[in-house]
Short mmCIF file of C-alpha atoms in Angstrom, two decimals:
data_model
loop_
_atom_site.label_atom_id
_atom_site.label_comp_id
_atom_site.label_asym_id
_atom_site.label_seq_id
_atom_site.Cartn_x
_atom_site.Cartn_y
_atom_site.Cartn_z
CA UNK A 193 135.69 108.28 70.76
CA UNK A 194 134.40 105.14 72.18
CA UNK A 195 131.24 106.05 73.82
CA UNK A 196 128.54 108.57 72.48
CA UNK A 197 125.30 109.35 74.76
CA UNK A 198 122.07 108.82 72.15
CA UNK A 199 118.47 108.84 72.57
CA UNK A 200 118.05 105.02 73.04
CA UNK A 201 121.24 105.02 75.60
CA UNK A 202 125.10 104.91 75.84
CA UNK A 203 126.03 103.59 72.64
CA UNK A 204 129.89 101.57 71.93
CA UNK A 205 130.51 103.60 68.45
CA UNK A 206 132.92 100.50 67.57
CA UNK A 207 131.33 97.68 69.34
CA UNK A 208 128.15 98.99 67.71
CA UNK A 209 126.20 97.71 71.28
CA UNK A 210 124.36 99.85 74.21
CA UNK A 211 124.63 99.37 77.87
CA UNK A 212 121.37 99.41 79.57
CA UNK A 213 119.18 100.92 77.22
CA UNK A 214 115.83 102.33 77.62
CA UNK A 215 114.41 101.90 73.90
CA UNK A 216 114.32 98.69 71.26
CA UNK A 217 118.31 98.04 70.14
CA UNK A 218 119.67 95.15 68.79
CA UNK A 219 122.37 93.98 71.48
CA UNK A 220 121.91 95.44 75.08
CA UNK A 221 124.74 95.06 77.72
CA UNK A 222 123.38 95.07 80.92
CA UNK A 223 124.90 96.17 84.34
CA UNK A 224 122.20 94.51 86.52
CA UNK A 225 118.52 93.00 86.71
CA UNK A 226 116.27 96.67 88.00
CA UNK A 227 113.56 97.65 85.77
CA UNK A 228 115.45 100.85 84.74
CA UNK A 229 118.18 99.34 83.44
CA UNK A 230 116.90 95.96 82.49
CA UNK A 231 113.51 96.81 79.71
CA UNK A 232 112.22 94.18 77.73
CA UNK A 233 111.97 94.96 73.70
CA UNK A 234 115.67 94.53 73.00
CA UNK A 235 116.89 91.61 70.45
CA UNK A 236 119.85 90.08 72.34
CA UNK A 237 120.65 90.68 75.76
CA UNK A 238 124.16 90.19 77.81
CA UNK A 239 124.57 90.10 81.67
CA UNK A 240 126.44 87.97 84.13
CA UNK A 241 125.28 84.53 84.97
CA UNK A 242 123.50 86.12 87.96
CA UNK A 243 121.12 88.28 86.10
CA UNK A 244 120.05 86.28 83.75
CA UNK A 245 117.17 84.46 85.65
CA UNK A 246 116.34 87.66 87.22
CA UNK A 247 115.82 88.58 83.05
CA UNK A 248 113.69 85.52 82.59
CA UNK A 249 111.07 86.54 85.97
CA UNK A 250 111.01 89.77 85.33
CA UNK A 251 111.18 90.26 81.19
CA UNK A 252 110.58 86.59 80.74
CA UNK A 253 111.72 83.19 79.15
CA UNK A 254 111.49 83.50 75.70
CA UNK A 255 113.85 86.35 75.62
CA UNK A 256 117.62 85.51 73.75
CA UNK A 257 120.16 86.09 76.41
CA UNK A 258 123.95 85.21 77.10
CA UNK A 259 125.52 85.37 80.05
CA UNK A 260 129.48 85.53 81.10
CA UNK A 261 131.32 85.59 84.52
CA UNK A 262 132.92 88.33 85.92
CA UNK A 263 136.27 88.70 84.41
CA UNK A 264 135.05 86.94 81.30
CA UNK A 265 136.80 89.13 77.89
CA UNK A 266 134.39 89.08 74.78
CA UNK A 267 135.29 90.47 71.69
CA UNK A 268 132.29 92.48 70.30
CA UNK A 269 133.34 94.19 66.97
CA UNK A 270 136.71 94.43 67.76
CA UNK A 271 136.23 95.97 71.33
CA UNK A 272 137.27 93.77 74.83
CA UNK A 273 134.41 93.84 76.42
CA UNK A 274 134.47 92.30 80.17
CA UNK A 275 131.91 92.66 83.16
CA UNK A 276 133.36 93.51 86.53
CA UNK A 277 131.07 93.42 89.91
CA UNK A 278 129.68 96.66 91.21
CA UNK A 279 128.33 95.56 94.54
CA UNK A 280 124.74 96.93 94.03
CA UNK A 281 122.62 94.07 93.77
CA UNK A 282 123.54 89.93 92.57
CA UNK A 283 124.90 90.18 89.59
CA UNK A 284 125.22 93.72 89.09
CA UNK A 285 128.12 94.81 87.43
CA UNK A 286 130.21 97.57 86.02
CA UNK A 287 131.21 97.41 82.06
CA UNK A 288 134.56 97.39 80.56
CA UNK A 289 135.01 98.78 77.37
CA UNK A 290 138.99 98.51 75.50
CA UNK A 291 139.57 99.76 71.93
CA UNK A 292 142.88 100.46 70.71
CA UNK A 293 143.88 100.31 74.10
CA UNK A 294 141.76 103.33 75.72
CA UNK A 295 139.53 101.73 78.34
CA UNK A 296 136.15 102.98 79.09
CA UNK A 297 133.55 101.79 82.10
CA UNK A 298 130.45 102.32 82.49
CA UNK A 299 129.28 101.09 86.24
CA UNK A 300 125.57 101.60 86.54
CA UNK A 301 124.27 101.47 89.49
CA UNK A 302 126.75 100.76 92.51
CA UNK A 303 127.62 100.46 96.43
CA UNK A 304 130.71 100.01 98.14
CA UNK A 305 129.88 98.66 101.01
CA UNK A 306 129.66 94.59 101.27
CA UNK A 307 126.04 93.27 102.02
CA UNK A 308 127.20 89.89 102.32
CA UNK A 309 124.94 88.68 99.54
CA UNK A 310 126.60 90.71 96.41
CA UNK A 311 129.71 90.46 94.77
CA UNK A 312 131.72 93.05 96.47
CA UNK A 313 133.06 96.33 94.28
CA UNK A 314 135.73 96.05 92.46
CA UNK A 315 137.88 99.02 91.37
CA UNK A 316 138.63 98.82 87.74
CA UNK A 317 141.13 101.41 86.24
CA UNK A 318 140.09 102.91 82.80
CA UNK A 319 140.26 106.61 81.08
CA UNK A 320 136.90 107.32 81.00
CA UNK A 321 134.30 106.61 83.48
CA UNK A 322 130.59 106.43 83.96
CA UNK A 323 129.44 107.10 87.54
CA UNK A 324 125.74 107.70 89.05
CA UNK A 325 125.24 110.09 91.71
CA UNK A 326 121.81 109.10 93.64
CA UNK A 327 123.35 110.05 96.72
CA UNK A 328 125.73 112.67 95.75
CA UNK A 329 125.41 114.82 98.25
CA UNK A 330 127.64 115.25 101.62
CA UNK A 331 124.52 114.42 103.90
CA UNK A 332 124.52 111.12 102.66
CA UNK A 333 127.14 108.94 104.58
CA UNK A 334 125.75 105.11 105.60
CA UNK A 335 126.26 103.55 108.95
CA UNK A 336 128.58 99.88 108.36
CA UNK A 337 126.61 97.04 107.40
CA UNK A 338 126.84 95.79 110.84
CA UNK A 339 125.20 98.76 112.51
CA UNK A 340 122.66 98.77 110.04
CA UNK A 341 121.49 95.43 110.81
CA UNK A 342 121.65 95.72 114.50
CA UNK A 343 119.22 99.20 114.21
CA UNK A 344 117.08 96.62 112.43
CA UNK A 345 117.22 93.87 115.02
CA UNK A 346 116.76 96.14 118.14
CA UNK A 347 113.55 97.54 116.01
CA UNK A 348 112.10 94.02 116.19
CA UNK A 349 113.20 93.65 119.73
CA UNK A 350 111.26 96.67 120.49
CA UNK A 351 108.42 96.13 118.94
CA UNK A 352 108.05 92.27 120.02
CA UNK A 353 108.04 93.57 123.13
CA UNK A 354 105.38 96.38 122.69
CA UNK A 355 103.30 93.52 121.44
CA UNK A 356 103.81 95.10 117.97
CA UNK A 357 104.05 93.49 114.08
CA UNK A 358 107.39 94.53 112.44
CA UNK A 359 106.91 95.75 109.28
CA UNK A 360 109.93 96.24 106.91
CA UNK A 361 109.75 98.13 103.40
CA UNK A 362 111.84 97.40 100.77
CA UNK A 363 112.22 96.89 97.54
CA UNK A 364 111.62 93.67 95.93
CA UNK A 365 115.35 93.03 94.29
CA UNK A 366 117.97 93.73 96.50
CA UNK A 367 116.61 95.49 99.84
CA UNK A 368 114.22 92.84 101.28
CA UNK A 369 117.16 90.37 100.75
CA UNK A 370 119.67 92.08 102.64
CA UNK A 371 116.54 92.50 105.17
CA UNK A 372 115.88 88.97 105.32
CA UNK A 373 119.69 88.36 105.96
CA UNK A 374 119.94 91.03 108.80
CA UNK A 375 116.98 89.78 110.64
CA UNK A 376 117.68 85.69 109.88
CA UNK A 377 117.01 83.82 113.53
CA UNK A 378 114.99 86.50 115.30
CA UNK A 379 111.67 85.12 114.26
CA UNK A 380 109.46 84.13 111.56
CA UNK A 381 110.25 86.18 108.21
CA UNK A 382 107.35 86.04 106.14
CA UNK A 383 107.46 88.00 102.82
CA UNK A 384 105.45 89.16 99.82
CA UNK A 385 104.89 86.92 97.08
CA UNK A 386 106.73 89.08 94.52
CA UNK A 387 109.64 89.50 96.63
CA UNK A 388 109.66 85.98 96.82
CA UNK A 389 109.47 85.15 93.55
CA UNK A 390 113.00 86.96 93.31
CA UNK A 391 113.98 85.23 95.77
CA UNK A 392 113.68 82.04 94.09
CA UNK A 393 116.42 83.70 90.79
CA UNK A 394 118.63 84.09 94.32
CA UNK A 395 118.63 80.42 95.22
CA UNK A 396 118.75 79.61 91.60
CA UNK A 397 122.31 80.45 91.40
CA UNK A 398 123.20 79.26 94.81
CA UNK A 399 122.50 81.84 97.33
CA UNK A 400 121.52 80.32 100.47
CA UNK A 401 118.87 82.88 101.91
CA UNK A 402 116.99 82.30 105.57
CA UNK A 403 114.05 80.42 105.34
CA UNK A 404 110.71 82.42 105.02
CA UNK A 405 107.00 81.90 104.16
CA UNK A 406 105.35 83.72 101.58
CA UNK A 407 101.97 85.57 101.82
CA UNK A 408 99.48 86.92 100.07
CA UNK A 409 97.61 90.31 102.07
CA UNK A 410 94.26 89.30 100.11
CA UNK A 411 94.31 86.44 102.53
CA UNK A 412 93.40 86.09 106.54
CA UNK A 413 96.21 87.96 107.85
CA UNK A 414 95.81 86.74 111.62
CA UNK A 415 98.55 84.62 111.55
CA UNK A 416 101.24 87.66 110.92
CA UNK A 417 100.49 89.25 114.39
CA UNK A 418 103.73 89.89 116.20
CA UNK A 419 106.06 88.16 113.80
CA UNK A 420 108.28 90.06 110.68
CA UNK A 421 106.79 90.65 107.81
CA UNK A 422 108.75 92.30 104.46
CA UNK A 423 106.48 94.21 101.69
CA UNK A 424 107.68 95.97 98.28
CA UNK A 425 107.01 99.92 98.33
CA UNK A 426 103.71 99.71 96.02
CA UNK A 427 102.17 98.27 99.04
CA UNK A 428 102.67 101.45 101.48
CA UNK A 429 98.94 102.77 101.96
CA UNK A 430 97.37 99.83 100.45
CA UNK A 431 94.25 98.83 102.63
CA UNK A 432 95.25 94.80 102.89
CA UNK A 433 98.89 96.54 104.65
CA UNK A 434 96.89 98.48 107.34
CA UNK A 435 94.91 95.30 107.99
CA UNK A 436 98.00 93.50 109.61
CA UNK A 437 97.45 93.53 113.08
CA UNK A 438 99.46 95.70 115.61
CA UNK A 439 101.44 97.33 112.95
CA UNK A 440 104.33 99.10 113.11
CA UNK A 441 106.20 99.72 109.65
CA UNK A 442 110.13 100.80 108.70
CA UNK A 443 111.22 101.94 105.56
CA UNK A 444 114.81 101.00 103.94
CA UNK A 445 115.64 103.47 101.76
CA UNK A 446 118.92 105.58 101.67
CA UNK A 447 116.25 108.70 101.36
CA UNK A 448 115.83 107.81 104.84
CA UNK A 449 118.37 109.44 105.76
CA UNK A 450 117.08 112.87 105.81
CA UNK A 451 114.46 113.08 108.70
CA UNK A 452 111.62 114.78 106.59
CA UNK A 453 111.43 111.50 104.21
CA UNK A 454 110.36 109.76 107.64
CA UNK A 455 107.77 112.52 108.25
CA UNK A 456 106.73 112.25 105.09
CA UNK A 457 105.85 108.81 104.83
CA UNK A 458 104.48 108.92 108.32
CA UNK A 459 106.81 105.53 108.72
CA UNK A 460 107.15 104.09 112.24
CA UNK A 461 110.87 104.21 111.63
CA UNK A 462 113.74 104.27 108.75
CA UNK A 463 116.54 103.15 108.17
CA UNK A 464 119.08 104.41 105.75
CA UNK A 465 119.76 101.24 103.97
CA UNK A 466 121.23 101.61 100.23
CA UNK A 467 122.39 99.68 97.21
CA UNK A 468 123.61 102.60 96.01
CA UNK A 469 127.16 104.18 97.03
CA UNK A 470 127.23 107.40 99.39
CA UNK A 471 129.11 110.67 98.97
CA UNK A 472 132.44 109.36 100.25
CA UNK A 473 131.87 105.67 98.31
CA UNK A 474 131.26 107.56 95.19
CA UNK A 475 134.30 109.85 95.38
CA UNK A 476 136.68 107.12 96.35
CA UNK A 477 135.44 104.91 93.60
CA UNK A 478 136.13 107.92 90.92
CA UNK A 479 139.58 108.43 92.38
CA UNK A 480 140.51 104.55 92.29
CA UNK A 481 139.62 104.51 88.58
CA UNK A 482 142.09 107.38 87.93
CA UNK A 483 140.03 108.02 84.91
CA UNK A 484 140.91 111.03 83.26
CA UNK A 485 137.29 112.25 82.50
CA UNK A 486 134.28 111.29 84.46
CA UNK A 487 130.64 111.21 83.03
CA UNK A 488 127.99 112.11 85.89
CA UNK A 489 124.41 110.93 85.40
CA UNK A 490 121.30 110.00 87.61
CA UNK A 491 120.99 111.64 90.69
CA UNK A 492 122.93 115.06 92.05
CA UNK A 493 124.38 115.10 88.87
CA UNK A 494 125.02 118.82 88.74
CA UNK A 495 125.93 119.55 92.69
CA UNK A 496 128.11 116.39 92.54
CA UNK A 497 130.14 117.30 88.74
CA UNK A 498 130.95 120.14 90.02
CA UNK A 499 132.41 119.16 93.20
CA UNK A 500 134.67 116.73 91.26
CA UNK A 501 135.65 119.81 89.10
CA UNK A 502 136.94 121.56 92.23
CA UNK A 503 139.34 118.56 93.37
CA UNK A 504 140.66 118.58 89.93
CA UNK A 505 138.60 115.34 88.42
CA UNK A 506 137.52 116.39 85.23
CA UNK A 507 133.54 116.06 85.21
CA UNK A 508 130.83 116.69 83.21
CA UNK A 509 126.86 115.90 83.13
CA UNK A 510 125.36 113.64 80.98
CA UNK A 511 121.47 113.03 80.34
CA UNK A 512 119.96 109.21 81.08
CA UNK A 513 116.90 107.87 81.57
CA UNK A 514 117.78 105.62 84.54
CA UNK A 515 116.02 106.45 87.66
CA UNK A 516 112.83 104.16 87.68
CA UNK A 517 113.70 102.25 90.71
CA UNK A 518 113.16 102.55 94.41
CA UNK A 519 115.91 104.88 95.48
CA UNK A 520 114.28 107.94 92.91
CA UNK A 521 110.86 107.59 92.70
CA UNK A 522 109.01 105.60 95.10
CA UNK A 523 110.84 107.65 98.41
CA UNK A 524 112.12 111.03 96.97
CA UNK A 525 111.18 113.46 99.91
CA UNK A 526 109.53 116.65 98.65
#
């Protein structure tokens, strides 16, 4: 047995390391840079080159971290360990595991579908196979990248000419970057200060972004009439928000995909905009592994094992404690 599911997260029996856990270990492996994967407390971190300054804003400096490229084999303990992208967010990436020749991965978080800004998915064959399920349900199937951005752009449109402020939700590490990118030239993109403080771990490691100004809501907020403005979730009902003028505000959330999460946020608009795979991604990203026994956790774990059972993909559930970031708490409909 390679991996075994413990209290303080998936543990490598031989490697003697976890992946992305949630209490104090001595060596965490990390898929990507969101909070509920990424917790501060552990000895010795590794992530790809890409995560690591999105470690050092978020968990900070002093922390003792290596980084690798993608591709890049270690040898922890005997096991091959190698980091392989998962498309969800810069950096994120899936985690190969080879002992005695069985292969296991464990792919946190992950999307499909290219955003332009993240290392696209890459299909990695192995026995045994970690997947989420967020959005394992059939209702759940994104519009192209393409579409999603033009919604987005004829949103503005509509609003400039309604004499309206566009408002966009999203979260800070990911979303309002692939927000900024789908709305680059239509006018002046001016975002929060702690979505731009990620920004700046983006153009650390090279990615170009559109130009933007950053703002603070405890200041005059004038200035923002008419133009775009992007906001992180914790600032939906917050009085400075409702003091933009002429608002009109969009969340991105997958969750927007179901029409009562709109109603239920009393949002302008939504758009169903995910870093997270949807039903088909998910099931064509099992099947590409050919893994002969899949591990379901986070999300429609139970609906989603099941259906994998019934196609003949051997699944079971497994208990995490991943979940903490936008796509499960901050816009789960009721």
């Amino acid at each position: 047995m390679l991996l075994k599911f413990t209290s303080k997260g998936i543990y490598c029996i031989p490697g003697k390391f976890y992946i992305d856990p949630w209490r104090p270990v001595d060596l965490a492996v990390l898929t990507h840079g969101h909070a509920d994967h990424a917790r501060n407390g552990m000895k010795k971190y590794l992530c790809h080159h890409f995560t690591k300054p999105i470690l050092h804003s978020r968990i900070g400096k002093e922390i003792e971290c290596q980084s690798v490229e993608y591709g890049e084999v270690l040898n922890i303990n005997g096991v091959k360990v190698s980091l392989h992208p998962a498309g969800h967010i810069i950096g994120s990436a899936q985690i190969r595991m080879e002992y005695k020749g069985y292969v296991c991965v464990v792919s946190g978080d992950y999307k499909i579908q290219d955003d332009g800004i993240s290392t696209p998915f890459e299909s990695v064959r192995c026995n045994e196979f970690v997947s989420e399920s967020t959005f394992g349900l059939p209702i759940y199937n994104w519009l192209s990248v393409g579409a999603q951005e033009q919604q987005m752009r004829n949103w503005v449109q509509q609003n400039k000419t309604n004499g309206k402020t566009s408002v966009f939700i999203g979260y800070s590490l990911g979303k309002s970057q692939r927000i900024m990118k789908a709305l680059e030239g239509l006018d002046e993109l001016n975002v929060h200060y702690s979505i731009a403080k990620l920004n700046e771990a983006y153009e650390s490691v090279g990615v170009q972004l559109p130009d933007y100004n950053t703002i603070d809501l405890r200041e005059d907020k004038k200035h923002l009439d008419g133009k775009i403005v992007i906001l992180p979730p914790a600032l939906i009902d917050n009085p400075a928000m409702k003091k933009i003028p002429n608002l009109a505000y969009a969340i991105c959330s997958g969750w927007m995909q179901i029409r009562g999460a709109r109603r239920w946020r009393s949002a302008d608009a939504g758009f169903a905009i995910s870093d997270h795979a949807d039903w088909q991604g998910l099931i064509s990203a099992i099947k590409a592994t050919e893994a002969e026994k899949v591990h379901i956790t986070h999300g429609q774990t139970a609906v989603f094992s099941k259906y994998l059972n019934e196609i003949g993909i051997f699944a079971d559930e497994v208990k995490t404690e991943y979940g903490n970031d936008e796509e499960t708490t901050e816009f789960e409909p009721e």
